[in-house]
Coordinates of C-alpha atoms in Angstrom, one line a residue:
X611 CA -15.2 13.9 -17.3
X612 CA -13.7 11.7 -20.0
X613 CA -13.9 8.5 -18.1
X614 CA -17.7 8.9 -17.9
X615 CA -18.2 9.2 -21.6
X616 CA -20.2 6.2 -22.9
X617 CA -19.5 4.4 -19.6
X618 CA -19.5 0.6 -20.0
X619 CA -21.3 -1.7 -17.5
X620 CA -18.3 -2.3 -15.3
X621 CA -16.2 0.6 -13.9
X622 CA -13.2 -0.2 -11.7
X623 CA -11.3 2.3 -9.7
X624 CA -7.9 1.4 -8.4
X625 CA -4.9 3.2 -6.8
X626 CA -2.8 3.5 -3.7
X627 CA -4.4 4.3 -0.3
X628 CA -5.2 8.0 0.2
X629 CA -5.5 9.0 -3.5
X630 CA -9.3 9.3 -3.2
X631 CA -10.5 6.4 -5.2
X632 CA -13.4 5.7 -2.9
X633 CA -14.6 9.3 -3.1
X634 CA -14.4 9.3 -6.9
X635 CA -16.1 5.9 -7.1
X636 CA -19.0 7.1 -4.9
X637 CA -19.3 10.4 -6.8
X638 CA -19.3 8.4 -10.1
X639 CA -22.1 6.1 -8.9
X640 CA -24.2 9.1 -7.8
X641 CA -23.7 11.0 -11.1
X642 CA -24.7 7.9 -13.1
X643 CA -27.8 7.3 -10.8
X644 CA -28.8 11.0 -11.0
X645 CA -28.8 10.5 -14.8
X646 CA -31.4 7.8 -14.4
X647 CA -29.2 4.7 -14.6
X648 CA -29.6 1.8 -12.2
X649 CA -26.3 1.5 -10.4
X650 CA -24.7 -0.9 -7.9
X651 CA -21.6 0.4 -6.0
X652 CA -19.3 -2.3 -4.7
X653 CA -16.4 -1.8 -2.4
X654 CA -13.7 -4.4 -1.8
X655 CA -11.3 -2.1 0.0
X656 CA -10.2 -3.4 3.4
X657 CA -10.4 0.1 4.7
X658 CA -13.8 0.8 3.1
X659 CA -15.7 3.8 4.3
X660 CA -18.5 3.8 1.7
X661 CA -21.1 3.5 4.4
X662 CA -19.5 6.4 6.3
X663 CA -19.5 8.5 3.1
X664 CA -23.3 7.9 2.6
X665 CA -24.1 8.1 6.3
X666 CA -25.8 4.6 6.3
X667 CA -24.8 1.1 7.3
X668 CA -24.2 -1.0 4.2
X669 CA -22.2 -4.2 5.0
X670 CA -22.0 -7.4 3.0
X671 CA -25.5 -7.1 1.5
X672 CA -26.9 -5.1 -1.4
X673 CA -28.4 -2.0 0.3
X674 CA -30.5 0.7 -1.4
X675 CA -29.1 4.2 -0.7
X676 CA -32.3 6.0 0.3
X677 CA -31.1 9.5 -0.4
X678 CA -30.1 8.6 -4.0
X679 CA -32.7 7.1 -6.4
X680 CA -31.5 4.3 -8.6
X681 CA -28.4 3.6 -6.3
X682 CA -27.6 0.6 -4.3
X683 CA -24.3 -0.4 -2.5
X684 CA -22.5 -3.4 -1.2
X685 CA -19.4 -3.6 1.0
X686 CA -17.5 -6.9 0.7
X687 CA -15.5 -7.4 3.9
X688 CA -12.2 -8.8 2.6
X689 CA -11.1 -9.9 6.1
X690 CA -14.3 -11.8 6.7
X691 CA -14.1 -13.2 3.2
X692 CA -10.5 -14.3 3.8
X693 CA -11.5 -16.0 7.2
X694 CA -14.3 -17.9 5.5
X695 CA -11.9 -18.9 2.7
X696 CA -9.3 -20.1 5.2
X697 CA -12.0 -22.1 7.1
X698 CA -13.1 -23.7 3.8
X699 CA -9.5 -24.9 3.1
X700 CA -8.2 -25.7 6.6
X701 CA -11.4 -27.2 8.0
X702 CA -11.2 -30.6 6.2
X703 CA -7.7 -31.2 7.4
X704 CA -8.0 -30.0 11.0
X705 CA -7.7 -33.0 13.2
X706 CA -6.3 -35.2 10.4
X707 CA -2.9 -33.5 10.2
X708 CA -0.5 -32.5 13.0
X709 CA -1.3 -29.2 14.6
X710 CA 2.1 -27.8 13.5
X711 CA 1.2 -28.6 9.8
X712 CA -2.3 -27.0 10.2
X713 CA -0.7 -23.9 11.8
X714 CA 1.8 -23.7 8.9
X715 CA -1.2 -23.8 6.4
X716 CA -3.1 -21.1 8.3
X717 CA 0.0 -18.9 8.4
X718 CA 0.5 -19.3 4.7
X719 CA -3.1 -18.2 4.2
X720 CA -2.7 -15.2 6.5
X721 CA -1.4 -12.6 4.2
X722 CA -2.5 -10.0 1.7
X723 CA -2.5 -12.5 -1.2
X724 CA -5.3 -14.6 0.5
X725 CA -7.3 -11.5 1.2
X726 CA -7.1 -10.3 -2.4
X727 CA -8.1 -13.7 -3.7
X728 CA -10.9 -14.1 -1.2
X729 CA -12.3 -10.7 -2.1
X730 CA -12.1 -11.6 -5.8
X731 CA -13.8 -14.9 -4.9
X732 CA -16.7 -12.8 -3.4
X733 CA -17.3 -10.3 -6.3
X734 CA -16.5 -12.7 -9.2
X735 CA -20.2 -13.6 -9.3
X736 CA -21.0 -9.9 -10.0
X737 CA -19.0 -10.1 -13.2
X738 CA -20.4 -13.4 -14.4
X739 CA -23.8 -14.1 -12.9
X740 CA -26.2 -12.1 -15.0
X741 CA -29.2 -13.2 -12.9
X742 CA -27.6 -11.6 -9.8
X743 CA -27.0 -8.2 -11.4
X744 CA -29.6 -8.0 -14.2
X745 CA -31.3 -5.1 -12.5
X746 CA -28.3 -2.9 -12.8
X747 CA -27.0 -0.8 -15.8
X748 CA -23.7 -0.1 -14.2
X749 CA -21.6 -1.8 -11.5
X750 CA -19.0 0.5 -10.0
X751 CA -16.2 -1.2 -8.1
X752 CA -14.1 0.7 -5.5
X753 CA -10.8 -1.1 -5.7
X754 CA -10.0 -3.3 -8.6
X755 CA -8.1 -6.6 -8.4
X756 CA -4.4 -6.2 -8.9
X757 CA -2.5 -7.5 -11.8
X758 CA -0.9 -9.9 -9.3
X759 CA -4.2 -11.4 -8.3
X760 CA -5.3 -11.8 -11.9
X761 CA -2.0 -13.5 -12.8
X762 CA -2.4 -15.9 -10.0
X763 CA -5.9 -16.8 -11.3
X764 CA -4.5 -17.5 -14.7
X765 CA -1.9 -20.0 -13.5
X766 CA -2.2 -23.7 -14.4
X767 CA -4.7 -25.9 -12.5
X768 CA -2.7 -28.4 -10.6
X769 CA -1.9 -26.2 -7.6
X770 CA -3.5 -28.3 -4.9
X771 CA -1.5 -31.5 -5.5
X772 CA 1.7 -29.5 -6.1
X773 CA 1.4 -27.8 -2.7
X774 CA 0.2 -30.8 -0.8
X775 CA 3.2 -32.9 -1.8
X776 CA 5.5 -30.1 -0.5
X777 CA 7.0 -29.1 -3.8
X778 CA 6.0 -25.5 -3.5
X779 CA 8.0 -22.8 -1.7
X780 CA 7.1 -19.9 0.6
X781 CA 5.1 -17.8 -1.8
X782 CA 1.6 -16.6 -2.7
X783 CA 0.4 -19.9 -4.2
X784 CA -0.9 -21.2 -0.9
X785 CA -4.1 -19.2 -1.1
X786 CA -4.9 -20.9 -4.4
X787 CA -5.2 -24.4 -3.0
X788 CA -9.0 -24.2 -2.7
X789 CA -9.8 -22.7 -6.1
X790 CA -10.0 -25.8 -8.3
X791 CA -13.8 -26.1 -8.5
X792 CA -14.3 -22.5 -9.5
X793 CA -11.7 -22.3 -12.4
X794 CA -14.5 -21.8 -15.0
X795 CA -16.1 -19.0 -13.1
X796 CA -12.7 -17.3 -12.6
X797 CA -11.9 -17.7 -16.3
X798 CA -15.2 -16.0 -17.2
X799 CA -14.5 -13.2 -14.7
X800 CA -11.0 -12.5 -16.1
X801 CA -12.5 -12.4 -19.6
X802 CA -15.1 -9.9 -18.5
X803 CA -12.3 -7.7 -17.0
X804 CA -10.4 -7.8 -20.3
X805 CA -13.5 -7.0 -22.5
X806 CA -13.2 -3.3 -23.4
X807 CA -16.9 -3.3 -24.3
X808 CA -17.9 -4.3 -20.8
X809 CA -15.1 -2.9 -18.6
X810 CA -13.3 0.3 -18.0
X811 CA -10.4 0.7 -15.5
X812 CA -9.6 4.0 -13.8
X813 CA -6.2 4.6 -12.4
X814 CA -6.5 7.1 -9.6
X815 CA -3.4 9.1 -8.7
X816 CA -2.2 12.3 -7.1
X817 CA 0.0 15.0 -8.8
X818 CA 3.2 13.6 -7.2
X819 CA 6.0 12.2 -9.2
X820 CA 6.4 9.1 -6.9
X821 CA 2.6 8.3 -7.1
X822 CA 2.6 8.8 -10.9
X823 CA 5.5 6.4 -11.2
X824 CA 3.6 3.7 -9.2
X825 CA 0.5 4.2 -11.4
X826 CA 2.7 3.8 -14.5
X827 CA 3.9 0.4 -13.1
X828 CA 0.2 -0.6 -12.4
X829 CA -0.8 0.4 -15.9
X830 CA 1.9 -1.7 -17.5
X831 CA 1.2 -4.7 -15.2
X832 CA -2.6 -4.6 -16.0
X833 CA -2.0 -4.0 -19.7
X834 CA 0.3 -6.9 -20.0
X835 CA -2.6 -9.3 -18.9
X836 CA -5.1 -7.8 -21.2
X837 CA -6.7 -5.0 -19.2
X838 CA -6.1 -2.3 -21.8
X839 CA -9.2 -0.1 -21.4
X840 CA -7.6 2.3 -18.9
X841 CA -8.2 6.0 -17.9
X842 CA -6.0 8.2 -15.7
X843 CA -7.6 10.4 -13.1
X844 CA -5.3 12.9 -11.3
X845 CA -7.1 13.8 -8.1
X846 CA -6.6 16.6 -5.6
X847 CA -4.9 19.3 -7.7
X848 CA -4.5 22.6 -5.8
X849 CA -6.4 25.3 -7.8
X850 CA -4.4 28.2 -9.2
X851 CA -6.3 30.7 -7.1
X852 CA -5.1 29.3 -3.8
X853 CA -1.5 29.9 -4.8
X854 CA -1.8 33.6 -5.2
X855 CA -1.1 34.9 -1.6
X856 CA 0.3 31.9 0.3
X857 CA 3.9 30.9 -0.2
X858 CA 3.3 27.3 0.8
X859 CA 0.3 27.0 -1.5
X860 CA 2.3 28.5 -4.3
X861 CA 5.2 26.0 -3.8
X862 CA 2.7 23.0 -3.7
X863 CA 1.1 24.2 -6.9
X864 CA 4.5 24.5 -8.6
X865 CA 5.5 21.0 -7.5
X866 CA 2.2 19.6 -8.7
X867 CA 2.5 21.3 -12.1
X868 CA 6.1 20.0 -12.4
X869 CA 4.9 16.4 -11.7
X870 CA 2.1 16.8 -14.3
X871 CA 4.6 18.0 -16.9
X872 CA 6.8 14.9 -16.2
X873 CA 4.1 12.3 -16.4
X874 CA 5.6 8.9 -17.3
X875 CA 5.5 8.3 -21.1
X876 CA 3.3 5.2 -20.7
X877 CA 0.6 7.3 -19.1
X878 CA 0.7 10.1 -21.6
X879 CA -1.3 8.0 -24.1
X880 CA -4.2 7.4 -21.7
X881 CA -7.3 9.6 -21.6
X882 CA -6.9 11.8 -18.5
X883 CA -9.1 13.8 -16.2
X884 CA -8.0 16.3 -13.5
X885 CA -10.0 16.7 -10.3
X886 CA -9.3 19.8 -8.2
X887 CA -8.6 19.6 -4.4
X888 CA -11.6 20.3 -2.3
X889 CA -11.5 22.2 1.1
X890 CA -14.1 19.8 2.7
X891 CA -14.2 16.2 3.8
X892 CA -15.8 14.1 1.1
X893 CA -18.6 12.8 3.3
X894 CA -22.3 13.2 2.5
X895 CA -24.2 13.8 -0.8
X896 CA -23.6 17.6 -1.2
X897 CA -19.8 17.1 -1.0
X898 CA -19.8 14.1 -3.4
X899 CA -22.0 15.9 -5.9
X900 CA -19.4 18.7 -5.9
X901 CA -16.4 16.4 -6.4
X902 CA -16.8 15.9 -10.2
X903 CA -18.5 19.2 -10.8
X904 CA -16.7 21.8 -13.0
X905 CA -17.9 24.6 -10.6
X906 CA -15.2 25.5 -8.2
X907 CA -15.8 24.7 -4.5
X908 CA -15.6 27.7 -2.2
X909 CA -13.5 27.2 0.9
X910 CA -15.1 28.1 4.2
X911 CA -12.0 28.3 6.3
X912 CA -11.2 32.0 5.9
X913 CA -13.3 32.8 9.0
X914 CA -11.7 30.0 11.1
X915 CA -8.6 30.6 13.3
X916 CA -5.4 29.0 12.1
X917 CA -4.6 25.6 13.5
X918 CA -2.2 25.8 16.4
X919 CA -0.6 22.3 16.5
X920 CA 1.7 21.3 19.3
X921 CA 2.8 17.8 18.6
X922 CA 6.1 16.0 18.9
X923 CA 8.4 16.3 15.9
X924 CA 11.1 14.2 14.2
X925 CA 14.0 15.6 16.5
X926 CA 12.4 13.9 19.5
X927 CA 12.2 10.6 17.8
X928 CA 15.8 10.8 16.6
X929 CA 16.9 11.6 20.2
X930 CA 15.3 8.3 21.2
X931 CA 16.8 6.4 18.3
X932 CA 20.3 7.7 18.9
X933 CA 20.6 6.7 22.6
X934 CA 21.9 3.2 22.0
X935 CA 24.6 4.4 19.5
X936 CA 23.7 1.6 17.0
X937 CA 20.7 -0.4 15.8
X938 CA 18.4 -1.2 13.0
X939 CA 15.9 1.5 11.9
X940 CA 13.2 0.2 9.5
X941 CA 10.8 2.5 7.8
X942 CA 7.5 0.9 6.7
X943 CA 4.4 2.2 5.0
X944 CA 2.4 2.4 1.8
X945 CA 3.8 4.0 -1.4
X946 CA 3.7 7.8 -1.6
X947 CA 3.9 8.5 2.1
X948 CA 7.5 9.7 1.9
X949 CA 9.5 6.8 3.4
X950 CA 12.6 7.4 1.3
X951 CA 12.8 11.1 2.3
X952 CA 12.4 10.3 6.0
X953 CA 14.9 7.5 5.9
X954 CA 17.4 9.7 4.3
X955 CA 16.7 12.5 6.8
X956 CA 17.1 10.3 9.9
X957 CA 20.3 8.7 8.4
X958 CA 21.8 12.2 7.7
X959 CA 21.0 13.5 11.2
X960 CA 22.4 10.4 12.9
X961 CA 25.6 10.8 10.8
X962 CA 25.7 14.5 11.7
X963 CA 25.9 13.5 15.3
X964 CA 29.0 11.6 14.5
X965 CA 27.4 8.1 14.5
X966 CA 28.3 5.4 11.9
X967 CA 25.3 5.0 9.6
X968 CA 24.5 2.6 6.7
X969 CA 21.4 3.8 4.7
X970 CA 20.0 1.1 2.4
X971 CA 16.9 0.7 0.2
X972 CA 15.3 -1.9 -2.1
X973 CA 12.8 0.5 -3.6
X974 CA 13.4 0.7 -7.4
X975 CA 11.9 4.2 -7.5
X976 CA 13.6 5.5 -4.3
X977 CA 16.3 7.5 -6.0
X978 CA 18.2 7.9 -2.8
X979 CA 21.1 9.5 -4.5
X980 CA 18.8 12.3 -5.8
X981 CA 17.3 12.8 -2.3
X982 CA 20.7 13.0 -0.7
X983 CA 22.3 15.1 -3.5
X984 CA 25.6 15.1 -1.6
X985 CA 27.7 13.3 1.1
X986 CA 28.2 13.5 4.8
X987 CA 30.9 11.9 6.8
X988 CA 30.3 8.5 8.4
X989 CA 27.2 7.9 6.2
X990 CA 27.4 4.9 3.7
X991 CA 24.6 4.4 1.2
X992 CA 23.7 1.2 -0.7
X993 CA 20.8 -0.1 -2.8
X994 CA 19.7 -3.7 -3.1
X995 CA 18.5 -4.5 -6.6
X996 CA 15.2 -6.5 -6.3
X997 CA 15.5 -8.0 -9.8
X998 CA 19.0 -9.2 -9.3
X999 CA 18.3 -10.7 -5.9
X1000 CA 15.1 -12.3 -7.1
X1001 CA 16.8 -14.0 -10.0
X1002 CA 19.6 -15.2 -7.7
X1003 CA 17.0 -16.7 -5.3
X1004 CA 15.0 -18.3 -8.1
X1005 CA 18.0 -19.9 -9.6
X1006 CA 19.0 -21.3 -6.2
X1007 CA 15.6 -22.8 -5.6
X1008 CA 15.4 -24.3 -9.1
X1009 CA 18.9 -25.8 -8.8
X1010 CA 18.1 -27.3 -5.4
X1011 CA 14.4 -28.1 -5.0
X1012 CA 13.7 -28.1 -8.7
X1013 CA 16.5 -30.5 -9.6
X1014 CA 14.4 -33.4 -8.2
X1015 CA 11.2 -32.6 -10.0
X1016 CA 9.7 -33.8 -13.3
X1017 CA 8.9 -31.4 -16.1
X1018 CA 5.4 -30.6 -14.8
X1019 CA 6.6 -30.1 -11.3
X1020 CA 9.4 -27.9 -12.4
X1021 CA 7.0 -25.8 -14.5
X1022 CA 4.7 -25.3 -11.5
X1023 CA 7.7 -24.4 -9.3
X1024 CA 8.7 -21.8 -11.8
X1025 CA 5.1 -20.4 -11.7
X1026 CA 5.4 -20.4 -7.9
X1027 CA 8.6 -18.4 -7.9
X1028 CA 7.0 -15.7 -10.1
X1029 CA 4.9 -14.4 -7.2
X1030 CA 5.6 -11.0 -5.5
X1031 CA 6.3 -12.9 -2.2
X1032 CA 9.3 -14.5 -3.9
X1033 CA 10.8 -11.0 -4.5
X1034 CA 10.2 -10.0 -0.9
X1035 CA 11.8 -13.1 0.5
X1036 CA 14.8 -12.7 -1.8
X1037 CA 15.2 -9.1 -1.0
X1038 CA 14.9 -9.9 2.7
X1039 CA 17.8 -12.4 2.4
X1040 CA 19.9 -9.7 0.9
X1041 CA 18.8 -7.3 3.8
X1042 CA 19.8 -10.0 6.3
X1043 CA 23.4 -9.4 5.3
X1044 CA 23.0 -5.7 6.1
X1045 CA 21.1 -6.3 9.3
X1046 CA 24.2 -7.9 10.9
X1047 CA 25.9 -4.6 10.8
X1048 CA 23.4 -3.1 13.2
X1049 CA 25.3 -4.5 16.2
X1050 CA 28.0 -2.0 15.6
X1051 CA 26.4 0.9 13.7
X1052 CA 23.1 2.3 12.6
X1053 CA 21.4 0.6 9.7
X1054 CA 18.5 2.7 8.3
X1055 CA 16.4 0.6 5.9
X1056 CA 13.9 2.1 3.5
X1057 CA 11.3 -0.2 2.2
X1058 CA 11.3 -3.1 4.6
X1059 CA 9.7 -6.5 4.1
X1060 CA 6.0 -6.7 5.0
X1061 CA 4.7 -8.5 8.1
X1062 CA 3.2 -11.1 5.7
X1063 CA 6.6 -11.9 4.2
X1064 CA 8.2 -12.2 7.7
X1065 CA 5.5 -14.6 8.7
X1066 CA 6.1 -16.7 5.5
X1067 CA 9.8 -16.7 6.3
X1068 CA 9.1 -17.9 9.8
X1069 CA 6.1 -20.2 9.4
X1070 CA 6.6 -21.9 6.1
X1071 CA 10.3 -21.6 5.5
X1072 CA 12.1 -22.7 7.5
X1073 CA 15.2 -20.5 8.0
X1074 CA 14.2 -19.3 11.5
X1075 CA 12.3 -22.6 12.3
X1076 CA 15.1 -24.8 11.0
X1077 CA 17.8 -23.0 13.0
X1078 CA 15.5 -23.4 16.1
X1079 CA 15.4 -27.1 15.3
X1080 CA 19.1 -27.5 14.8
X1081 CA 20.3 -25.4 17.6
X1082 CA 17.5 -25.7 20.2
X1083 CA 19.1 -28.6 22.0
X1084 CA 22.7 -27.7 21.5
X1085 CA 23.0 -25.0 24.1
X1086 CA 24.8 -22.8 21.6
X1087 CA 23.8 -19.2 21.2
X1088 CA 22.3 -18.2 17.9
X1089 CA 20.4 -15.3 16.4
X1090 CA 18.3 -15.4 13.2
X1091 CA 17.3 -12.3 11.2
X1092 CA 13.7 -12.5 12.4
X1093 CA 14.9 -12.6 16.0
X1094 CA 16.9 -9.5 15.4
X1095 CA 13.7 -7.8 14.1
X1096 CA 11.8 -8.9 17.1
X1097 CA 14.4 -7.5 19.5
X1098 CA 13.2 -4.0 20.7
X1099 CA 16.7 -3.2 21.9
X1100 CA 18.2 -3.7 18.4
X1101 CA 15.3 -2.8 16.0
X1102 CA 13.1 0.2 15.8
X1103 CA 10.3 0.0 13.3
X1104 CA 8.9 3.4 12.2
X1105 CA 5.5 3.3 10.4
X1106 CA 5.1 6.3 8.0
X1107 CA 1.6 7.6 7.1
X1108 CA -0.4 10.7 6.2
X1109 CA -3.0 12.6 8.2
X1110 CA -5.8 11.1 6.0
X1111 CA -8.3 8.4 6.8
X1112 CA -7.3 5.6 4.4
X1113 CA -3.5 5.9 5.0
X1114 CA -4.0 5.8 8.7
X1115 CA -6.3 2.7 8.4
X1116 CA -3.7 1.0 6.2
X1117 CA -1.0 1.8 8.6
X1118 CA -3.0 0.3 11.5
X1119 CA -3.5 -2.9 9.4
X1120 CA 0.3 -3.0 8.8
X1121 CA 0.9 -2.7 12.5
X1122 CA -1.4 -5.5 13.3
X1123 CA 0.4 -7.6 10.7
X1124 CA 3.8 -6.9 12.2
X1125 CA 2.4 -7.6 15.8
X1126 CA 1.5 -11.1 14.6
X1127 CA 5.1 -11.6 13.5
X1128 CA 6.2 -10.6 17.0
X1129 CA 7.5 -7.2 15.9
X1130 CA 6.2 -4.2 17.9
X1131 CA 6.4 -0.9 15.9
X1132 CA 8.5 1.6 17.9
X1133 CA 6.8 4.8 16.6
X1134 CA 4.6 6.3 13.9
X1135 CA 5.5 9.3 11.7
X1136 CA 2.7 11.4 10.3
X1137 CA 4.3 13.0 7.2
X1138 CA 3.4 16.1 5.1
X1139 CA 1.0 17.5 7.6
X1140 CA -0.7 20.9 6.7
X1141 CA -1.8 21.3 10.3
X1142 CA 1.9 21.5 11.3
X1143 CA 2.4 24.5 9.1
X1144 CA 1.3 28.1 8.9
X1145 CA -1.0 28.7 5.9
X1146 CA -3.3 31.5 4.8
X1147 CA -4.9 29.7 1.9
X1148 CA -8.6 29.2 2.9
X1149 CA -8.6 25.7 1.3
X1150 CA -5.4 24.6 3.0
X1151 CA -6.6 25.9 6.4
X1152 CA -9.8 23.8 6.0
X1153 CA -7.6 20.8 5.1
X1154 CA -5.5 21.4 8.2
X1155 CA -8.6 21.3 10.3
X1156 CA -9.6 18.0 8.7
X1157 CA -6.3 16.5 9.6
X1158 CA -6.8 16.9 13.4
X1159 CA -9.0 13.9 13.7
X1160 CA -6.5 11.5 12.1
X1161 CA -3.6 13.0 14.1
X1162 CA -5.7 12.4 17.3
X1163 CA -6.4 8.8 16.2
X1164 CA -2.7 8.0 15.8
X1165 CA -1.8 9.7 19.1
X1166 CA -4.5 8.1 21.2
X1167 CA -5.4 4.7 19.5
X1168 CA -2.5 3.4 17.4
X1169 CA 1.0 4.7 18.3
X1170 CA 3.1 4.3 21.5
X1171 CA 5.0 7.3 20.3
X1172 CA 4.7 9.5 17.3
X1173 CA 6.0 12.6 15.4
X1174 CA 4.3 15.0 13.0
X1175 CA 6.4 16.3 10.1
X1176 CA 5.1 19.4 8.3
X1177 CA 4.4 19.8 4.6
X1178 CA 7.4 21.8 3.4
X1179 CA 7.5 24.6 0.9
X1180 CA 10.5 23.0 -0.9
X1181 CA 11.2 19.4 -1.4
X1182 CA 13.7 18.2 1.2
X1183 CA 16.4 17.3 -1.3
X1184 CA 20.0 17.6 -0.4
X1185 CA 21.9 17.2 2.8
X1186 CA 21.2 20.7 4.0
X1187 CA 17.4 20.5 3.6
X1188 CA 17.3 17.0 5.1
X1189 CA 19.1 18.4 8.2
X1190 CA 16.6 21.2 8.4
X1191 CA 13.8 18.6 8.4
X1192 CA 15.3 16.9 11.5
X1193 CA 16.7 20.0 13.3
X1194 CA 15.3 21.6 16.4
X1195 CA 13.6 24.2 14.4
X1196 CA 12.0 21.8 11.9
X1197 CA 8.4 22.0 13.1
X1198 CA 6.4 24.8 11.7
X1199 CA 9.1 25.2 9.2
X1200 CA 8.5 26.7 5.8
X1201 CA 12.0 26.1 4.5

């Protein structure tokens, strides 16, 4: 593997949930340790399963892996780190400030930004404290800090006073209020990340066009802040041999090769490794030692019976959605799970039934027009441009709140408005215009705001709260956008995931986030399931068996209702194929 050639001291693996970065990080650590190097494996993934992979309890302490000489591991718990971080910031003001103010600070520190920064706070010593890590030749990190986190840590130093005086807006800067005393250590950590002699960053992807586009965005974001030593790892590629006698396997192989032939230009310049798909779960040392091996793994599923899956499909969910004749349907989930396709399929099927439908997206890579590739009566399609909406929102804030600030305050406000939360809030405001239509027609929304953004809007902003304050005693009827989202009669949130461990855990975290915002997801959709198909490929049959545990977890632990959508032989592009995806014969389909 190219990424292991002359490996530097720090190796970071980053990528979306479900692409296999934990497995590759673990396999890398084992390979380096087997070569006689002293290795520390560190996970900062909220859904970390490193302990499960090695079959031993690890936790937030350096633990020797007994079965692998020279290897130790550490699992940083981002949620625990975030809670300790919140306590450190909120503790001194509790009892001194009104409870409503304290609650607002806690809410501002409740989202993903705080978790990311708190996790960085935990492992920054591993990058800068030589005494702490002097025993190790390599430190392998499962989950690198995002470009967003690093940019925040590079911001000017006067955050605390800026936020305390109320000059900031609802954004990601709240979590930075407690960092002043550690700026030197953070600066050293960021320098270590940018040092190509010490650090190498691996971008882990799957052979899917949408995933590769997201990785290209990550590459540019990290390169722009100095993290230029990057390698691309494309994981889970179906071997040629599996495509010989199985039509579905052949179609998957063809799609993957097409994606690899169309790799974004910015990624083509990177050193690249390809890791073939394995038939087994990547748990335990024998499996991990095979992951990066050049020797093909033999599937053991040929002697097993085919999976007979009898689970609810998309048609049943659409029947429930259509009953009211109108409403807001929001599809949420991590990148690469198929939200755009499913949003288009649901919208097309509702329109086929003669219902008025507005399908809208804010995803720059959604390409809804390509997915639809046609028109159908009573369906209207729109796209909200995040860049345009964000610039409009920034200008509004600068012209109102910024007009009263001095030069330093205005500069800090401009930094505040560069955060990703600013974009989500701006896009949500644009979505709010569309949401009003849901009282008379169906509005199907692809790429909805996260639960964290909704909480910021409600708890720090002020639109929902200000309306409450102004209207609460007037006796007049009013409805805010958040209230519409919290109304189960009007809004149905569909969480989209895959039948794999990490995507299901991430979807469960998203559901908890939404619940805190008072929004109860209506259903889950498990997309691209092999278990819901008929396959003869031994490797795919084994993968189908592996999916059953995750489907069972969704059905029995997470979802009030759910649907399983099969992995299809052909991409569901065009109205006809989208209708086939949602029709009564859609399950077990190979169309």
